[in-house]
Coordinates of C-alpha atoms in Angstrom, one line a residue:
Chain A
M1 CA -30.3 -10.4 -21.4
D2 CA -29.8 -6.7 -21.8
N3 CA -29.0 -6.1 -18.1
V4 CA -26.3 -4.0 -16.4
F5 CA -23.3 -5.9 -15.1
V6 CA -20.7 -4.8 -12.7
Y7 CA -17.5 -6.8 -12.3
C8 CA -16.7 -6.8 -8.5
E9 CA -13.1 -6.8 -7.6
I10 CA -12.0 -8.6 -4.4
E11 CA -9.0 -8.0 -2.2
E12 CA -8.6 -9.9 1.0
G13 CA -12.2 -10.9 1.1
Q14 CA -13.4 -7.4 0.7
V15 CA -15.3 -6.0 -2.3
A16 CA -13.3 -3.0 -3.6
E17 CA -14.6 0.5 -3.0
V18 CA -14.7 1.2 -6.7
S19 CA -16.9 -1.8 -7.3
L20 CA -19.4 -0.6 -4.7
E21 CA -19.4 2.8 -6.3
L22 CA -20.0 1.2 -9.6
L23 CA -22.9 -0.9 -8.2
S24 CA -24.5 2.4 -7.0
K25 CA -24.1 3.9 -10.5
G26 CA -25.2 0.7 -12.1
R27 CA -28.4 0.7 -9.9
S28 CA -29.4 4.1 -11.2
L29 CA -28.6 3.1 -14.8
A30 CA -30.6 -0.1 -14.5
D31 CA -33.6 1.9 -13.0
R32 CA -33.5 4.3 -15.8
L33 CA -33.4 1.4 -18.3
G34 CA -35.9 -0.8 -16.5
C35 CA -33.6 -3.7 -16.4
S36 CA -31.8 -5.6 -13.6
L37 CA -28.4 -4.9 -12.0
E38 CA -26.1 -7.9 -11.9
A39 CA -22.8 -8.4 -10.2
A40 CA -20.0 -10.8 -11.3
V41 CA -17.7 -11.9 -8.5
I42 CA -14.7 -14.1 -9.3
G43 CA -12.4 -15.3 -6.6
A44 CA -11.8 -17.8 -3.8
G45 CA -13.4 -18.2 -0.3
L46 CA -16.3 -16.0 -1.3
K47 CA -18.9 -17.5 1.2
G48 CA -21.1 -14.7 2.4
I49 CA -19.7 -12.1 -0.1
E50 CA -23.2 -11.3 -1.2
K51 CA -23.8 -9.6 2.1
Q52 CA -21.4 -6.9 1.0
I53 CA -23.0 -6.5 -2.4
F54 CA -26.8 -6.6 -1.9
P55 CA -26.9 -3.3 0.1
Y56 CA -25.7 -1.5 -3.1
G57 CA -28.7 -2.7 -5.1
A58 CA -27.7 -5.8 -7.1
D59 CA -30.6 -7.9 -8.2
V60 CA -28.5 -10.9 -9.1
I61 CA -25.0 -11.9 -8.1
H62 CA -23.0 -14.4 -10.2
I63 CA -20.3 -16.0 -8.2
A64 CA -17.3 -18.1 -9.3
D65 CA -15.6 -19.5 -6.2
D66 CA -12.5 -21.6 -6.8
K67 CA -9.2 -21.5 -5.0
R68 CA -7.4 -21.0 -8.3
L69 CA -9.2 -17.7 -8.9
Y70 CA -7.5 -15.6 -6.2
P71 CA -5.4 -13.6 -6.4
Y72 CA -6.6 -12.1 -9.7
Q73 CA -5.0 -13.4 -12.9
T74 CA -5.8 -12.2 -16.4
L75 CA -6.5 -15.5 -18.2
P76 CA -8.9 -17.3 -15.8
H77 CA -10.8 -14.2 -15.0
S78 CA -11.2 -13.1 -18.6
A79 CA -12.2 -16.7 -19.6
I80 CA -15.0 -16.7 -17.0
L81 CA -16.2 -13.1 -17.7
N82 CA -16.1 -13.7 -21.4
G83 CA -18.2 -16.9 -21.0
L84 CA -20.6 -15.2 -18.6
F85 CA -21.1 -12.2 -21.0
R86 CA -21.5 -14.5 -24.0
E87 CA -24.4 -16.3 -22.1
E88 CA -26.0 -13.3 -20.4
K89 CA -25.5 -10.8 -23.2
P90 CA -25.5 -7.7 -21.0
R91 CA -26.3 -4.3 -22.4
I92 CA -23.7 -2.6 -20.2
G93 CA -20.6 -3.8 -18.4
L94 CA -18.7 -1.7 -15.8
L95 CA -15.3 -2.3 -14.3
G96 CA -13.1 -0.3 -12.0
A97 CA -10.2 1.6 -13.7
T98 CA -7.8 -0.2 -11.4
S99 CA -4.7 -2.4 -12.0
V100 CA -7.2 -5.3 -12.3
G101 CA -10.0 -3.6 -14.3
R102 CA -7.6 -2.0 -16.8
D103 CA -5.9 -5.4 -17.3
L104 CA -9.2 -7.3 -17.7
A105 CA -11.6 -5.0 -19.6
P106 CA -9.5 -4.7 -22.8
R107 CA -9.2 -8.5 -22.9
I108 CA -13.0 -8.8 -22.8
A109 CA -13.5 -6.0 -25.4
S110 CA -11.0 -7.6 -27.7
A111 CA -12.6 -11.1 -27.4
L112 CA -16.2 -9.9 -27.8
K113 CA -15.3 -7.2 -30.3
C114 CA -17.1 -4.6 -28.4
G115 CA -16.4 -1.0 -27.6
L116 CA -14.7 0.0 -24.4
T117 CA -14.1 3.5 -22.9
A118 CA -11.5 3.9 -20.2
D119 CA -11.6 6.2 -17.2
C120 CA -15.1 7.6 -17.6
T121 CA -15.9 10.5 -15.4
A122 CA -19.7 10.4 -16.0
L123 CA -22.1 7.8 -17.4
E124 CA -25.5 8.7 -18.7
I125 CA -28.3 7.2 -20.8
G126 CA -29.4 8.9 -24.0
D127 CA -30.4 8.6 -27.6
H128 CA -28.4 9.1 -30.7
T129 CA -29.0 9.7 -34.4
E130 CA -26.3 8.8 -36.8
N131 CA -25.7 11.9 -39.0
K132 CA -24.9 10.1 -42.2
T133 CA -27.6 7.4 -42.2
G134 CA -30.2 9.0 -40.0
K135 CA -30.4 5.8 -38.1
E136 CA -31.7 6.2 -34.5
Y137 CA -30.5 4.5 -31.4
R138 CA -32.4 4.5 -28.1
D139 CA -31.0 4.4 -24.6
L140 CA -27.3 4.2 -25.4
L141 CA -24.7 4.5 -22.6
Y142 CA -23.0 7.9 -22.9
Q143 CA -19.5 7.3 -21.8
I144 CA -18.1 10.7 -20.9
R145 CA -14.3 11.0 -20.4
P146 CA -11.5 13.6 -20.6
A147 CA -9.3 13.2 -23.7
F148 CA -6.2 14.7 -25.0
G149 CA -4.5 15.2 -21.7
G150 CA -7.7 16.4 -20.2
N151 CA -8.1 19.4 -22.5
I152 CA -11.4 18.2 -23.9
I153 CA -14.3 16.2 -22.7
A154 CA -15.5 13.5 -25.1
T155 CA -18.8 11.7 -25.1
I156 CA -18.2 8.2 -26.5
I157 CA -21.0 5.8 -27.6
N158 CA -21.0 2.2 -28.9
P159 CA -24.1 2.2 -31.1
E160 CA -23.8 -1.3 -32.5
T161 CA -21.9 -3.6 -30.2
R162 CA -22.8 -5.1 -26.8
P163 CA -22.0 -5.0 -24.0
Q164 CA -21.1 -1.3 -23.9
L165 CA -18.0 -1.5 -21.7
A166 CA -16.6 1.2 -19.5
T167 CA -14.1 1.6 -16.7
V168 CA -14.3 4.2 -14.0
R169 CA -11.7 5.3 -11.5
E170 CA -12.2 5.1 -7.7
G171 CA -13.9 8.1 -6.2
V172 CA -15.5 9.3 -9.3
M173 CA -19.0 7.8 -8.6
K174 CA -20.7 8.1 -5.2
K175 CA -21.2 4.9 -3.2
E176 CA -24.8 4.8 -1.8
I177 CA -26.5 2.1 0.2
C178 CA -30.0 1.7 -1.3
A179 CA -33.2 0.9 0.6
Q180 CA -32.8 -1.7 3.4
D181 CA -34.9 -4.4 1.7
C182 CA -32.5 -4.8 -1.2
K183 CA -32.1 -8.5 -1.6
G184 CA -31.5 -10.5 -4.7
R185 CA -30.6 -13.9 -6.0
V186 CA -27.2 -15.6 -5.9
K187 CA -26.3 -17.7 -8.9
T188 CA -23.2 -20.0 -9.0
I189 CA -21.1 -19.7 -12.1
D190 CA -20.0 -23.1 -13.4
S191 CA -16.5 -21.9 -14.1
D192 CA -15.0 -25.3 -15.1
K193 CA -16.8 -25.2 -18.4
W194 CA -14.8 -22.1 -19.4
L195 CA -11.5 -22.8 -17.8
G196 CA -8.6 -24.9 -19.2
D197 CA -5.1 -25.7 -18.1
D198 CA -3.8 -23.0 -20.5
D199 CA -5.5 -20.4 -18.3
F200 CA -3.1 -21.1 -15.5
V201 CA 0.3 -20.9 -17.2
V202 CA 1.2 -17.6 -15.5
K203 CA 2.4 -18.2 -11.9
I204 CA 2.3 -15.6 -9.2
I205 CA 5.5 -16.1 -7.2
E206 CA 5.2 -13.2 -4.7
R207 CA 2.7 -10.5 -3.9
H208 CA 2.9 -7.5 -1.6
I209 CA -0.3 -5.5 -1.4
E210 CA -0.2 -2.6 1.0
Q211 CA -3.4 -1.5 2.6
S212 CA -3.7 2.0 1.4
K213 CA -2.1 4.1 4.1
V214 CA -3.4 7.4 2.8
N215 CA -7.0 8.1 2.1
I216 CA -7.1 11.5 0.4
K217 CA -10.5 10.6 -1.0
S218 CA -12.3 11.0 2.4
A219 CA -10.1 13.8 3.8
G220 CA -12.0 16.9 4.9
I221 CA -9.0 19.1 4.4
I222 CA -6.4 18.7 1.6
V223 CA -3.1 20.6 1.2
A224 CA -2.0 19.9 -2.3
G225 CA 1.2 20.8 -4.1
G226 CA 2.2 21.1 -7.7
Y227 CA 5.3 21.5 -9.7
G228 CA 5.6 25.0 -8.4
V229 CA 6.5 23.7 -4.9
G230 CA 9.9 23.2 -6.5
S231 CA 11.3 20.2 -4.6
K232 CA 10.5 17.2 -2.4
E233 CA 12.0 19.2 0.5
N234 CA 9.6 22.1 0.1
F235 CA 6.7 19.6 0.4
R236 CA 7.7 19.6 4.1
H237 CA 5.8 22.9 4.5
L238 CA 2.7 21.2 3.1
Y239 CA 3.0 18.3 5.5
D240 CA 3.4 20.8 8.4
L241 CA 0.2 22.7 7.4
A242 CA -1.8 19.5 6.9
G243 CA -0.5 18.2 10.2
V244 CA -1.7 21.3 12.1
L245 CA -5.1 21.5 10.3
G246 CA -5.7 17.7 10.5
G247 CA -5.7 17.2 6.8
E248 CA -4.0 15.1 4.1
V249 CA -1.3 16.1 1.7
A250 CA -1.9 15.5 -2.1
G251 CA -0.2 16.4 -5.3
S252 CA -0.8 17.2 -9.0
R253 CA 0.4 14.9 -11.8
A254 CA 3.4 17.2 -12.3
A255 CA 4.4 16.9 -8.7
V256 CA 4.1 13.1 -8.9
D257 CA 6.1 13.0 -12.2
G258 CA 8.7 15.3 -10.6
G259 CA 9.1 12.8 -7.9
F260 CA 8.0 15.2 -5.1
I261 CA 5.2 12.9 -3.9
E262 CA 3.9 9.4 -4.4
H263 CA 1.3 8.4 -6.9
E264 CA -1.3 7.3 -4.5
R265 CA -1.6 11.0 -3.4
Q266 CA -2.3 12.3 -6.9
V267 CA -5.4 14.3 -7.5
G268 CA -6.8 14.7 -10.9
Q269 CA -8.2 12.8 -13.9
T270 CA -5.4 10.2 -13.7
G271 CA -5.4 10.2 -10.0
V272 CA -8.1 10.5 -7.4
T273 CA -11.2 12.8 -7.5
V274 CA -11.7 14.6 -4.2
R275 CA -14.4 16.7 -2.7
P276 CA -13.0 18.1 0.6
R277 CA -14.5 21.0 2.5
L278 CA -11.1 22.8 2.1
Y279 CA -8.6 22.4 -0.6
I280 CA -5.4 24.4 -0.4
A281 CA -3.5 24.4 -3.8
C282 CA 0.1 25.3 -3.4
G283 CA 2.2 26.0 -6.5
I284 CA -0.4 24.3 -8.7
S285 CA -1.0 26.0 -12.0
G286 CA -4.3 24.2 -12.4
Q287 CA -4.1 22.2 -15.7
I288 CA -7.6 21.0 -16.6
Q289 CA -6.7 17.5 -15.7
H290 CA -6.0 18.6 -12.1
R291 CA -8.9 20.9 -11.8
A292 CA -11.4 18.2 -12.8
G293 CA -10.3 16.2 -9.8
M294 CA -10.9 18.9 -7.2
D295 CA -13.2 21.6 -8.5
Q296 CA -16.1 20.3 -6.4
S297 CA -14.2 21.2 -3.2
S298 CA -16.3 23.4 -0.9
I299 CA -13.6 26.0 -0.5
I300 CA -10.5 26.4 -2.5
I301 CA -7.5 28.5 -1.6
S302 CA -4.7 28.9 -4.1
I303 CA -1.2 30.0 -3.1
N304 CA 0.7 30.9 -6.2
N305 CA 3.4 33.3 -7.4
D306 CA 1.5 33.7 -10.7
P307 CA -1.6 35.9 -10.5
D308 CA -2.7 34.5 -13.8
A309 CA -2.5 30.8 -12.9
P310 CA -5.7 29.0 -14.2
I311 CA -6.3 27.5 -10.7
N312 CA -7.1 31.0 -9.4
Q313 CA -10.3 31.2 -11.6
I314 CA -11.9 28.5 -9.5
A315 CA -10.4 29.5 -6.2
D316 CA -12.4 31.3 -3.5
Y317 CA -9.2 32.8 -2.1
T318 CA -6.0 33.5 -4.1
I319 CA -2.9 34.3 -2.1
I320 CA -0.2 35.8 -4.3
G321 CA 3.2 34.8 -2.9
D322 CA 5.7 32.2 -2.1
L323 CA 4.4 29.2 -0.3
T324 CA 7.5 28.9 1.9
D325 CA 6.6 32.4 3.2
I326 CA 2.8 32.0 3.3
I327 CA 2.4 28.6 4.9
P328 CA 4.4 29.3 8.1
K329 CA 2.2 32.4 8.5
M330 CA -0.9 30.3 8.1
I331 CA 0.3 27.9 10.7
K332 CA 1.2 30.7 13.0
Y333 CA -2.1 32.5 12.8
Y334 CA -4.1 29.3 13.0
Q335 CA -2.4 28.4 16.2
K336 CA -2.7 31.8 17.6
N337 CA -6.5 32.0 16.9
T338 CA -7.5 28.5 18.1
K339 CA -5.7 28.7 21.4
Chain B
M1 CA 21.1 -19.8 -25.1
K2 CA 20.1 -18.5 -28.5
G3 CA 18.9 -15.0 -28.6
L4 CA 15.3 -13.9 -28.3
K5 CA 13.2 -12.2 -30.9
I6 CA 11.5 -9.2 -29.4
I7 CA 8.9 -6.9 -30.9
V8 CA 8.4 -3.5 -29.3
L9 CA 5.1 -1.7 -29.9
A10 CA 5.6 2.0 -29.9
K11 CA 3.5 5.1 -30.8
Q12 CA 4.3 8.6 -31.8
V13 CA 2.0 10.9 -29.8
P14 CA 1.4 14.7 -29.4
D15 CA 3.0 15.8 -26.2
T16 CA -0.1 16.4 -24.0
R17 CA 1.8 16.7 -20.8
N18 CA 2.8 20.3 -20.9
V19 CA 0.0 21.9 -22.8
G20 CA 0.4 25.6 -23.1
R21 CA -2.3 28.1 -23.5
D22 CA -2.2 28.0 -27.3
A23 CA -2.9 24.3 -27.4
M24 CA -6.6 24.8 -27.9
K25 CA -8.0 26.8 -30.8
A26 CA -10.7 29.4 -30.3
D27 CA -13.3 26.9 -31.6
G28 CA -12.4 24.4 -28.9
T29 CA -10.5 22.0 -31.1
V30 CA -7.0 20.8 -30.4
N31 CA -4.3 22.8 -32.1
R32 CA -2.0 19.8 -33.0
A33 CA 0.6 22.1 -34.5
A34 CA 1.3 23.6 -31.1
L35 CA 2.1 20.2 -29.7
P36 CA 5.4 18.5 -30.6
A37 CA 5.2 14.9 -31.7
I38 CA 7.2 12.6 -29.3
F39 CA 8.0 9.0 -28.6
N40 CA 5.3 7.9 -26.2
P41 CA 7.1 7.9 -22.8
E42 CA 6.1 4.5 -21.6
D43 CA 7.0 3.0 -25.0
L44 CA 10.6 4.2 -24.2
N45 CA 10.4 2.3 -20.9
A46 CA 9.3 -0.7 -23.0
L47 CA 12.2 -0.3 -25.4
E48 CA 14.7 -0.1 -22.5
L49 CA 13.4 -3.4 -21.1
A50 CA 13.8 -5.0 -24.5
L51 CA 17.3 -3.6 -24.9
R52 CA 18.3 -4.9 -21.4
I53 CA 17.2 -8.4 -22.5
K54 CA 19.3 -7.9 -25.6
D55 CA 22.3 -6.8 -23.6
T56 CA 22.3 -10.1 -21.6
N57 CA 21.1 -12.5 -24.2
E58 CA 23.4 -12.7 -27.2
G59 CA 21.8 -12.9 -30.6
T60 CA 18.6 -11.1 -29.4
T61 CA 17.0 -8.9 -32.0
V62 CA 14.6 -6.0 -31.2
T63 CA 12.1 -4.9 -33.9
V64 CA 10.1 -1.7 -33.3
L65 CA 6.6 -1.8 -34.7
T66 CA 4.5 1.4 -35.0
M67 CA 1.3 2.3 -36.6
G68 CA 0.7 5.9 -37.7
P69 CA 1.3 8.4 -40.5
G70 CA 4.5 8.5 -42.5
R71 CA 6.3 10.8 -40.1
A72 CA 6.0 8.2 -37.3
A73 CA 9.1 6.7 -38.9
E74 CA 10.9 9.3 -36.7
I75 CA 10.4 7.2 -33.6
I76 CA 11.6 4.0 -35.4
R77 CA 14.9 5.8 -36.2
E78 CA 15.0 7.1 -32.6
A79 CA 14.7 3.5 -31.4
M80 CA 17.4 2.4 -33.7
Y81 CA 19.7 5.2 -32.4
R82 CA 19.3 3.6 -29.0
G83 CA 19.8 0.0 -30.0
A84 CA 16.8 -1.4 -31.9
D85 CA 17.8 -3.6 -34.8
K86 CA 15.0 -2.8 -37.2
G87 CA 11.6 -1.3 -37.6
V88 CA 8.3 -1.7 -39.3
L89 CA 5.9 1.2 -40.0
L90 CA 2.3 0.2 -40.4
T91 CA 0.8 2.9 -42.4
D92 CA -2.3 3.2 -44.6
K93 CA -5.1 5.7 -45.0
K94 CA -7.5 2.9 -44.2
F95 CA -6.1 2.6 -40.7
A96 CA -7.0 6.3 -40.0
G97 CA -9.7 6.8 -37.4
S98 CA -9.1 3.4 -35.7
D99 CA -10.1 3.1 -32.1
T100 CA -8.2 0.8 -29.7
L101 CA -10.0 -2.4 -31.0
A102 CA -9.3 -1.7 -34.7
T103 CA -5.7 -0.6 -33.8
S104 CA -5.1 -3.8 -31.9
Y105 CA -6.5 -5.8 -34.8
A106 CA -4.0 -4.2 -37.3
L107 CA -1.1 -4.5 -34.9
S108 CA -1.8 -8.1 -34.1
L109 CA -1.7 -9.0 -37.8
A110 CA 1.6 -7.2 -38.2
V111 CA 3.0 -9.1 -35.2
K112 CA 1.8 -12.4 -36.7
K113 CA 3.6 -11.5 -39.9
L114 CA 6.8 -11.0 -37.9
A115 CA 6.5 -14.4 -36.3
P116 CA 8.2 -16.3 -34.8
Y117 CA 8.8 -14.1 -31.8
D118 CA 9.3 -14.6 -28.1
L119 CA 8.1 -11.3 -26.5
V120 CA 5.9 -8.4 -27.6
I121 CA 6.6 -5.5 -25.3
A122 CA 4.6 -2.3 -25.2
G123 CA 4.3 0.8 -23.0
R124 CA 1.3 0.5 -20.6
Q125 CA -0.5 3.4 -22.2
A126 CA -0.1 6.3 -24.6
I127 CA -0.4 9.8 -23.2
D128 CA -2.8 11.0 -25.9
G129 CA -5.5 8.6 -24.8
D130 CA -4.4 7.1 -21.5
T131 CA -6.5 4.1 -22.2
A132 CA -4.0 1.2 -21.6
Q133 CA -6.1 -0.9 -23.9
V134 CA -4.0 -1.8 -26.9
G135 CA -1.5 -4.1 -25.2
P136 CA -4.1 -6.4 -23.6
Q137 CA -6.2 -6.2 -26.8
V138 CA -3.3 -7.3 -28.9
A139 CA -2.5 -10.2 -26.4
E140 CA -6.1 -11.4 -26.7
K141 CA -6.0 -11.4 -30.5
L142 CA -2.7 -13.3 -30.5
G143 CA -4.2 -15.8 -28.0
L144 CA -1.3 -15.1 -25.6
P145 CA -0.9 -14.5 -21.9
Q146 CA -0.1 -11.0 -20.8
V147 CA 1.7 -9.4 -18.0
T148 CA 0.8 -5.7 -17.5
Y149 CA 2.6 -2.9 -15.7
A150 CA 6.0 -4.6 -15.8
E151 CA 8.7 -2.8 -13.9
E152 CA 11.7 -5.1 -14.1
I153 CA 12.6 -8.4 -15.8
L154 CA 14.2 -10.5 -13.1
S155 CA 15.2 -13.5 -15.3
V156 CA 14.7 -15.0 -18.8
R157 CA 15.3 -18.8 -18.6
K158 CA 14.2 -21.9 -20.3
G159 CA 11.3 -20.2 -22.2
R160 CA 10.0 -18.5 -19.1
V161 CA 10.3 -14.9 -17.9
T162 CA 10.1 -13.7 -14.4
I163 CA 8.7 -10.2 -14.1
K164 CA 8.1 -7.7 -11.3
R165 CA 4.8 -5.8 -11.8
R166 CA 3.9 -2.5 -10.3
L167 CA 0.3 -2.5 -9.1
E168 CA -1.7 0.4 -7.7
R169 CA -1.1 -0.7 -4.1
G170 CA 1.8 -2.9 -4.3
V171 CA 4.0 -5.2 -6.3
E172 CA 3.7 -8.7 -7.7
T173 CA 6.3 -11.1 -9.1
V174 CA 5.0 -13.5 -11.8
E175 CA 6.5 -16.1 -14.0
A176 CA 5.1 -16.6 -17.5
P177 CA 5.9 -18.7 -20.5
M178 CA 6.9 -17.2 -23.8
P179 CA 5.6 -16.1 -26.2
L180 CA 4.2 -13.4 -24.1
V181 CA 2.8 -9.9 -24.3
L182 CA 4.2 -7.4 -21.7
T183 CA 3.1 -3.9 -21.0
V184 CA 5.6 -1.6 -19.2
H185 CA 4.9 0.8 -16.4
S186 CA 6.6 4.3 -16.2
S187 CA 8.3 3.2 -13.0
A188 CA 10.6 0.9 -15.1
P189 CA 14.1 2.2 -15.8
A190 CA 14.2 5.2 -18.1
C191 CA 15.4 4.5 -21.7
R192 CA 19.1 4.8 -22.4
S193 CA 20.2 7.8 -24.6
R194 CA 21.3 7.6 -28.1
N195 CA 24.4 5.6 -28.9
A196 CA 26.8 7.6 -31.1
R197 CA 27.7 4.6 -33.3
Y198 CA 24.1 3.6 -33.9
T199 CA 23.1 7.2 -34.6
I200 CA 25.7 7.4 -37.4
K201 CA 24.8 3.9 -38.6
Y202 CA 21.1 4.5 -38.9
R203 CA 20.8 8.2 -39.6
H204 CA 19.9 7.4 -43.2
A205 CA 17.4 4.7 -42.4
R206 CA 14.2 5.5 -44.3
T207 CA 10.8 4.1 -45.2
L208 CA 9.9 3.7 -48.8
G209 CA 7.5 6.6 -48.3
E210 CA 10.3 8.9 -47.2
L211 CA 12.4 8.0 -50.3
Q212 CA 10.2 9.8 -52.8
D213 CA 12.6 12.7 -53.4
T214 CA 16.0 11.1 -52.9
S215 CA 18.8 10.9 -55.3
E216 CA 20.2 7.9 -57.1
D217 CA 23.3 7.9 -55.0
Y218 CA 21.2 7.4 -51.9
L219 CA 19.3 4.5 -53.5
Q220 CA 22.6 2.8 -54.3
L221 CA 23.7 3.3 -50.7
R222 CA 20.5 1.7 -49.5
K223 CA 21.0 -1.3 -51.8
D224 CA 24.5 -1.8 -50.3
R225 CA 23.2 -1.4 -46.7
P226 CA 19.9 -3.2 -46.3
Y227 CA 19.7 -2.2 -42.6
L228 CA 18.8 1.3 -43.8
T229 CA 15.4 0.1 -44.9
I230 CA 12.5 0.6 -42.6
D231 CA 9.8 -1.7 -43.7
E232 CA 6.5 0.0 -44.5
W233 CA 3.4 -2.2 -44.5
G234 CA -0.2 -1.3 -45.6
V235 CA -3.5 -3.1 -45.3
S236 CA -2.7 -5.6 -48.1
D237 CA 0.7 -6.4 -46.6
V238 CA -0.8 -7.7 -43.4
G239 CA -3.9 -9.1 -45.1
A240 CA -6.3 -7.0 -43.0
D241 CA -10.1 -7.1 -43.5
V242 CA -10.9 -3.4 -44.2
D243 CA -14.2 -3.7 -42.4
Q244 CA -12.4 -4.2 -39.2
L245 CA -10.3 -1.1 -39.6
G246 CA -10.7 2.7 -39.3
L247 CA -14.0 4.2 -38.4
S248 CA -16.0 1.4 -39.7
G249 CA -14.1 -1.2 -37.7
S250 CA -14.3 0.9 -34.5
P251 CA -17.2 0.1 -32.2
T252 CA -16.6 3.3 -30.2
K253 CA -17.8 6.5 -31.8
V254 CA -17.3 10.0 -30.6
R255 CA -20.7 11.6 -30.2
K256 CA -19.6 14.9 -28.9
I257 CA -16.5 16.9 -28.0
E258 CA -16.7 19.7 -25.5
N259 CA -14.3 22.2 -24.1
V260 CA -13.8 21.8 -20.4
V261 CA -15.7 24.5 -18.7
F262 CA -15.3 25.2 -15.0
T263 CA -17.6 27.4 -13.1
G264 CA -15.7 30.4 -12.0
R265 CA -15.9 31.4 -8.4
D266 CA -15.8 34.9 -6.9
S267 CA -12.2 34.9 -6.1
K268 CA -10.9 37.1 -3.3
V269 CA -7.3 38.0 -4.0
I270 CA -5.3 38.5 -0.8
S271 CA -1.7 39.5 -0.2
G272 CA 0.8 37.5 1.8
S273 CA 0.9 40.1 4.5
E274 CA 0.7 39.2 8.2
N275 CA -2.7 41.0 8.5
D276 CA -4.2 39.4 5.4
I277 CA -3.2 35.9 6.4
E278 CA -4.5 36.3 9.9
A279 CA -7.8 37.7 8.7
L280 CA -8.1 34.7 6.3
M281 CA -7.3 32.1 9.1
K282 CA -9.8 33.8 11.4
E283 CA -12.5 33.7 8.7
L284 CA -11.9 30.0 8.1
I285 CA -12.0 29.2 11.8
D286 CA -15.2 31.2 12.3
S287 CA -16.9 29.4 9.4
H288 CA -15.8 26.0 11.0
T289 CA -13.9 25.1 7.8
I290 CA -10.9 24.5 10.0
G291 CA -10.4 24.2 13.7

């Protein structure tokens, strides 16, 4: 009872990155609260899966292993997780803000009538006093997330209901292997007691999951474009620069919405959070929702026609001008000075 | 086959996508007046999927259900102009302040009141919260299966629907029995524009709340043309338990709202001249940032 749970997502026998990141965060929350960190793994062919999870600090791993449980489906996974949560009564439940986590978490919240906060960018433990009643709450989970298109940051709490549920996007928390001697217990979930035939009425007919080709999260150099790039064709300049510097190309939400670049390259609150050593922002005005996903970059260069673009406030270098003129010059002088 | 009965869940939202500099007041609160109220974009994708099913299945009806203040009736009319048959506005002061759980409770009661139905279709998420919670929460309360992130309906046959879903890193095709809750991804086809005939037909459609100051003539017109009535339901119409609504029915509470503050950096402004760019590239190479 009263422990911290992380739902671990499985794809092709691998625990998802975001789940490992959440285990690391869960470990620090559990340490702060003096409780245990428990992982829930639901899937098929999971023999040995604990070896991927224990290094991230789980004390207990609950495993439901059944060939009907992979690939992920809403009804069987929610039946099992609901059952497990009803028995274990966790204090906190964390899920990745992924296609799976965002499908599953609201189902759980609705069934257990508990609060859920989507896409948290920070999780902390703290106290709360209710203004009206003066009632005090100890050690609540502060679920911190952008709201209103990223223009404000809200701290959400669930004073009365348990578990306190939150989802977090990949790349927001840092994955950390804890001390070598991390080793816990494995518990088998008796999933049959929660599953019925009704949970398998949806049939998966076909499935194409691409291994992520791009990995902007771990790129050291990112050349990103916004709406100001103007067209998909103009993004060619960004690819040229990234190619020469050995970096990846990314885009803002506006560039993705404009069809200039694919969603998996989106940086920002509704995309990926990145921390490269160099971030070159081309034609990006710097809406808050974008800045929040890249402001921890070591060096930021902004290339923009508009000297007043908000991005310039957080840039180390601001180049005023047109990217179709500036980028070729950058390539030219990079090549000249590295030869 | 006989037509289907489809309920589309839609929301009127402030347009948070293109927030100008006047969108935040000096005290850090949101200046709602500076943001136009729009039909939530993915709910328009949801409406289009519903209308496509209607196009190919004779006798299908599409009912738009929305919860919000009185002016949210605007999006019901907008849906009617594009091909929806009728609308229900769920509105009551007691709904105000509802989080996603309380909202899904209210919506699920209204959906039940509209039973029987075959499909409940909603946008994946609303742009004012981006939570993507209400669709699955409604499905759970209705005890129905859900298919999230739908992009295309491939077939509707013998009580089963085949749907293509858009996942983060791929696509999935699933087949599910009706009744079913679907949430629709922005990669689904864009909604058709207004139809001139429907726009004329429904331009006088009103909720009871909007009729406060209308003339006798109009009331007679409405009597003759029942399709001009947009149903308006409150807490008692759907038999809701007030304790599960509004702030008291919402397990999530906002503890604090802050303005987003970024640490400013010492920014060096450079021109696009050959000399300046070369100096910059040299500096970056010397500091081993690149190269």
